Amino acid sequence: MTDKNFMSLALEEALRAYHENEVPIGAVLIDEDGILISGEHNRIEQLNDATAHAEILTLRAASKILNRRRLSNCTLYSTVEPCAMCAGALVLCRVKRLVYGATDSKFGAAESIFNVVNNPALNHQLLVTAGVLEEDCRELMKKFFAKVRTC
């Protein structure tokens, strides 16, 4: 499968978030053989937990499934550039690669505001691919915030 195929899975998760009135961000973690390990979407409102971001929930589920905290040789696909918390978690989990759709000019920590995932002061850096299905990811976010603002 290609990056676009895996990002489509993350977009499916983001759509679930959208239909649950959560900010529509989805993430999936794929192993080195291209096998889906876990996938999640934002559940901040449902769980009343500011840390319940799609990326964090995906990493937690993968660690539980694989019974290990290091997720080396895995790729995380996220529909939106991770925030500083999520980017830090990716570094701590030793994820090999990050692929994301839309940049986030307000919270992004892979290129927009910070670059946590490739900070040379940290002991691990990720390979990063940005802009995969960017327009689809961005449009879902715009649609959600347009809906929220009219309510």
PDB file of C-alpha atoms in Angstrom:
ATOM      1  CA  MET A   1       0.000   0.000   0.000  1.00  0.00           C
ATOM      2  CA  THR A   2       1.050   3.594  -0.541  1.00  0.00           C
ATOM      3  CA  ASP A   3       1.168   6.615   1.732  1.00  0.00           C
ATOM      4  CA  LYS A   4      -2.122   7.760   0.185  1.00  0.00           C
ATOM      5  CA  ASN A   5      -3.781   4.438   1.037  1.00  0.00           C
ATOM      6  CA  PHE A   6      -2.655   4.607   4.653  1.00  0.00           C
ATOM      7  CA  MET A   7      -3.636   8.276   4.906  1.00  0.00           C
ATOM      8  CA  SER A   8      -7.080   7.268   3.645  1.00  0.00           C
ATOM      9  CA  LEU A   9      -7.352   5.016   6.709  1.00  0.00           C
ATOM     10  CA  ALA A  10      -6.427   7.958   8.929  1.00  0.00           C
ATOM     11  CA  LEU A  11      -9.056  10.052   7.126  1.00  0.00           C
ATOM     12  CA  GLU A  12     -11.665   7.376   7.900  1.00  0.00           C
ATOM     13  CA  GLU A  13     -10.771   7.812  11.570  1.00  0.00           C
ATOM     14  CA  ALA A  14     -11.023  11.593  11.188  1.00  0.00           C
ATOM     15  CA  LEU A  15     -14.500  11.188   9.699  1.00  0.00           C
ATOM     16  CA  ARG A  16     -15.514   9.178  12.771  1.00  0.00           C
ATOM     17  CA  ALA A  17     -14.355  12.087  14.926  1.00  0.00           C
ATOM     18  CA  TYR A  18     -16.308  14.516  12.746  1.00  0.00           C
ATOM     19  CA  HIS A  19     -19.517  12.502  13.183  1.00  0.00           C
ATOM     20  CA  GLU A  20     -18.896  12.356  16.942  1.00  0.00           C
ATOM     21  CA  ASN A  21     -18.512  16.168  17.094  1.00  0.00           C
ATOM     22  CA  GLU A  22     -14.808  15.913  17.842  1.00  0.00           C
ATOM     23  CA  VAL A  23     -12.142  17.897  16.007  1.00  0.00           C
ATOM     24  CA  PRO A  24     -11.698  15.618  12.977  1.00  0.00           C
ATOM     25  CA  ILE A  25      -8.180  14.315  13.316  1.00  0.00           C
ATOM     26  CA  GLY A  26      -7.395  10.660  12.722  1.00  0.00           C
ATOM     27  CA  ALA A  27      -4.237   8.610  13.014  1.00  0.00           C
ATOM     28  CA  VAL A  28      -3.083   5.096  12.203  1.00  0.00           C
ATOM     29  CA  LEU A  29       0.125   3.242  13.014  1.00  0.00           C
ATOM     30  CA  ILE A  30       1.567   0.872  10.430  1.00  0.00           C
ATOM     31  CA  ASP A  31       4.399  -1.598  11.037  1.00  0.00           C
ATOM     32  CA  GLU A  32       7.424  -2.144   8.798  1.00  0.00           C
ATOM     33  CA  ASP A  33       5.543  -4.813   6.825  1.00  0.00           C
ATOM     34  CA  GLY A  34       2.678  -2.454   6.031  1.00  0.00           C
ATOM     35  CA  ILE A  35       0.301  -4.007   8.546  1.00  0.00           C
ATOM     36  CA  LEU A  36      -2.140  -1.797  10.433  1.00  0.00           C
ATOM     37  CA  ILE A  37      -1.454  -2.023  14.158  1.00  0.00           C
ATOM     38  CA  SER A  38      -3.869   0.567  15.504  1.00  0.00           C
ATOM     39  CA  GLY A  39      -5.970   3.538  14.542  1.00  0.00           C
ATOM     40  CA  GLU A  40      -7.851   6.163  16.484  1.00  0.00           C
ATOM     41  CA  HIS A  41      -9.432   9.588  16.280  1.00  0.00           C
ATOM     42  CA  ASN A  42      -9.740  12.514  18.642  1.00  0.00           C
ATOM     43  CA  ARG A  43     -11.866  11.725  21.691  1.00  0.00           C
ATOM     44  CA  ILE A  44     -11.163  14.816  23.773  1.00  0.00           C
ATOM     45  CA  GLU A  45     -14.817  15.702  24.361  1.00  0.00           C
ATOM     46  CA  GLN A  46     -16.017  12.111  24.799  1.00  0.00           C
ATOM     47  CA  LEU A  47     -13.375  11.279  27.396  1.00  0.00           C
ATOM     48  CA  ASN A  48     -13.190  14.771  28.900  1.00  0.00           C
ATOM     49  CA  ASP A  49      -9.429  14.453  28.489  1.00  0.00           C
ATOM     50  CA  ALA A  50      -7.277  17.112  26.830  1.00  0.00           C
ATOM     51  CA  THR A  51      -4.656  14.451  26.041  1.00  0.00           C
ATOM     52  CA  ALA A  52      -7.045  12.202  24.098  1.00  0.00           C
ATOM     53  CA  HIS A  53      -5.605  13.190  20.733  1.00  0.00           C
ATOM     54  CA  ALA A  54      -5.764  10.736  17.838  1.00  0.00           C
ATOM     55  CA  GLU A  55      -1.991  10.257  17.828  1.00  0.00           C
ATOM     56  CA  ILE A  56      -1.725   9.625  21.570  1.00  0.00           C
ATOM     57  CA  LEU A  57      -4.612   7.150  21.550  1.00  0.00           C
ATOM     58  CA  THR A  58      -3.107   5.370  18.543  1.00  0.00           C
ATOM     59  CA  LEU A  59       0.302   5.085  20.227  1.00  0.00           C
ATOM     60  CA  ARG A  60      -1.262   3.829  23.467  1.00  0.00           C
ATOM     61  CA  ALA A  61      -3.265   1.172  21.630  1.00  0.00           C
ATOM     62  CA  ALA A  62      -0.235   0.057  19.606  1.00  0.00           C
ATOM     63  CA  SER A  63       1.936  -0.244  22.721  1.00  0.00           C
ATOM     64  CA  LYS A  64      -0.724  -2.363  24.345  1.00  0.00           C
ATOM     65  CA  ILE A  65      -1.196  -4.567  21.261  1.00  0.00           C
ATOM     66  CA  LEU A  66       2.551  -5.056  20.732  1.00  0.00           C
ATOM     67  CA  ASN A  67       3.286  -5.190  24.468  1.00  0.00           C
ATOM     68  CA  ARG A  68       6.144  -2.714  24.190  1.00  0.00           C
ATOM     69  CA  ARG A  69       6.684   1.013  24.534  1.00  0.00           C
ATOM     70  CA  ARG A  70       9.135   1.405  21.668  1.00  0.00           C
ATOM     71  CA  LEU A  71       7.437   1.470  18.307  1.00  0.00           C
ATOM     72  CA  SER A  72      10.605   1.425  16.232  1.00  0.00           C
ATOM     73  CA  ASN A  73      10.211   0.698  12.527  1.00  0.00           C
ATOM     74  CA  CYS A  74       6.608   1.930  12.596  1.00  0.00           C
ATOM     75  CA  THR A  75       5.048   4.805  10.679  1.00  0.00           C
ATOM     76  CA  LEU A  76       2.347   7.047  12.110  1.00  0.00           C
ATOM     77  CA  TYR A  77      -0.082   8.634   9.654  1.00  0.00           C
ATOM     78  CA  SER A  78      -1.970  11.649  10.964  1.00  0.00           C
ATOM     79  CA  THR A  79      -4.409  13.810   9.058  1.00  0.00           C
ATOM     80  CA  VAL A  80      -3.009  16.958  10.680  1.00  0.00           C
ATOM     81  CA  GLU A  81       0.496  17.934  11.743  1.00  0.00           C
ATOM     82  CA  PRO A  82       0.961  16.771  15.351  1.00  0.00           C
ATOM     83  CA  CYS A  83       1.004  19.219  18.249  1.00  0.00           C
ATOM     84  CA  ALA A  84       3.976  19.456  20.634  1.00  0.00           C
ATOM     85  CA  MET A  85       2.500  16.826  22.978  1.00  0.00           C
ATOM     86  CA  CYS A  86       1.929  14.322  20.188  1.00  0.00           C
ATOM     87  CA  ALA A  87       5.254  15.069  18.501  1.00  0.00           C
ATOM     88  CA  GLY A  88       7.009  14.495  21.816  1.00  0.00           C
ATOM     89  CA  ALA A  89       5.204  11.188  22.243  1.00  0.00           C
ATOM     90  CA  LEU A  90       6.327  10.119  18.765  1.00  0.00           C
ATOM     91  CA  VAL A  91       9.931  10.821  19.755  1.00  0.00           C
ATOM     92  CA  LEU A  92       9.566   9.010  23.091  1.00  0.00           C
ATOM     93  CA  CYS A  93       8.028   5.968  21.375  1.00  0.00           C
ATOM     94  CA  ARG A  94      10.869   5.975  18.828  1.00  0.00           C
ATOM     95  CA  VAL A  95       8.477   5.947  15.872  1.00  0.00           C
ATOM     96  CA  LYS A  96      10.562   5.759  12.707  1.00  0.00           C
ATOM     97  CA  ARG A  97       8.449   7.875  10.396  1.00  0.00           C
ATOM     98  CA  LEU A  98       5.668  10.462  10.522  1.00  0.00           C
ATOM     99  CA  VAL A  99       3.386  11.128   7.566  1.00  0.00           C
ATOM    100  CA  TYR A 100       0.774  13.849   7.848  1.00  0.00           C
ATOM    101  CA  GLY A 101      -1.749  15.622   5.671  1.00  0.00           C
ATOM    102  CA  ALA A 102      -2.398  19.246   6.590  1.00  0.00           C
ATOM    103  CA  THR A 103      -0.040  21.584   8.397  1.00  0.00           C
ATOM    104  CA  ASP A 104      -1.281  23.263  11.577  1.00  0.00           C
ATOM    105  CA  SER A 105      -0.303  26.916  11.836  1.00  0.00           C
ATOM    106  CA  LYS A 106      -1.600  27.197  15.411  1.00  0.00           C
ATOM    107  CA  PHE A 107      -0.235  24.067  17.100  1.00  0.00           C
ATOM    108  CA  GLY A 108       2.015  22.236  14.616  1.00  0.00           C
ATOM    109  CA  ALA A 109       5.220  20.789  16.034  1.00  0.00           C
ATOM    110  CA  ALA A 110       6.753  19.066  13.017  1.00  0.00           C
ATOM    111  CA  GLU A 111       7.386  22.212  10.989  1.00  0.00           C
ATOM    112  CA  SER A 112       4.859  25.013  11.514  1.00  0.00           C
ATOM    113  CA  ILE A 113       5.642  26.418  14.964  1.00  0.00           C
ATOM    114  CA  PHE A 114       8.156  23.954  16.398  1.00  0.00           C
ATOM    115  CA  ASN A 115      10.116  21.048  15.036  1.00  0.00           C
ATOM    116  CA  VAL A 116      10.032  18.578  17.885  1.00  0.00           C
ATOM    117  CA  VAL A 117      10.285  15.495  15.654  1.00  0.00           C
ATOM    118  CA  ASN A 118      13.641  16.566  14.205  1.00  0.00           C
ATOM    119  CA  ASN A 119      15.179  18.531  17.023  1.00  0.00           C
ATOM    120  CA  PRO A 120      18.896  17.659  17.133  1.00  0.00           C
ATOM    121  CA  ALA A 121      18.925  18.205  20.912  1.00  0.00           C
ATOM    122  CA  LEU A 122      16.716  15.127  21.339  1.00  0.00           C
ATOM    123  CA  ASN A 123      17.982  11.556  21.194  1.00  0.00           C
ATOM    124  CA  HIS A 124      15.652  10.476  18.366  1.00  0.00           C
ATOM    125  CA  GLN A 125      14.513  12.068  15.129  1.00  0.00           C
ATOM    126  CA  LEU A 126      11.812  10.926  12.718  1.00  0.00           C
ATOM    127  CA  LEU A 127      11.652  10.788   8.967  1.00  0.00           C
ATOM    128  CA  VAL A 128       8.827  13.131   7.954  1.00  0.00           C
ATOM    129  CA  THR A 129       6.607  13.292   4.890  1.00  0.00           C
ATOM    130  CA  ALA A 130       4.113  16.162   4.798  1.00  0.00           C
ATOM    131  CA  GLY A 131       1.196  16.988   2.526  1.00  0.00           C
ATOM    132  CA  VAL A 132      -0.214  13.524   1.799  1.00  0.00           C
ATOM    133  CA  LEU A 133      -3.888  13.989   0.849  1.00  0.00           C
ATOM    134  CA  GLU A 134      -3.444  17.483   2.237  1.00  0.00           C
ATOM    135  CA  GLU A 135      -6.506  18.986   0.557  1.00  0.00           C
ATOM    136  CA  ASP A 136      -8.831  16.235   1.836  1.00  0.00           C
ATOM    137  CA  CYS A 137      -7.459  16.587   5.362  1.00  0.00           C
ATOM    138  CA  ARG A 138      -7.706  20.383   5.306  1.00  0.00           C
ATOM    139  CA  GLU A 139     -11.235  20.402   3.858  1.00  0.00           C
ATOM    140  CA  LEU A 140     -12.548  18.133   6.618  1.00  0.00           C
ATOM    141  CA  MET A 141     -11.136  20.506   9.238  1.00  0.00           C
ATOM    142  CA  LYS A 142     -12.647  23.535   7.483  1.00  0.00           C
ATOM    143  CA  LYS A 143     -16.015  21.801   7.221  1.00  0.00           C
ATOM    144  CA  PHE A 144     -15.978  20.955  10.926  1.00  0.00           C
ATOM    145  CA  PHE A 145     -15.085  24.465  12.095  1.00  0.00           C
ATOM    146  CA  ALA A 146     -17.628  26.028   9.729  1.00  0.00           C
ATOM    147  CA  LYS A 147     -20.276  23.757  11.289  1.00  0.00           C
ATOM    148  CA  VAL A 148     -19.156  24.563  14.840  1.00  0.00           C
ATOM    149  CA  ARG A 149     -19.188  28.305  14.223  1.00  0.00           C
ATOM    150  CA  THR A 150     -22.755  28.268  12.893  1.00  0.00           C
ATOM    151  CA  CYS A 151     -24.139  26.439  15.919  1.00  0.00           C
TER     152      CYS A 151
END
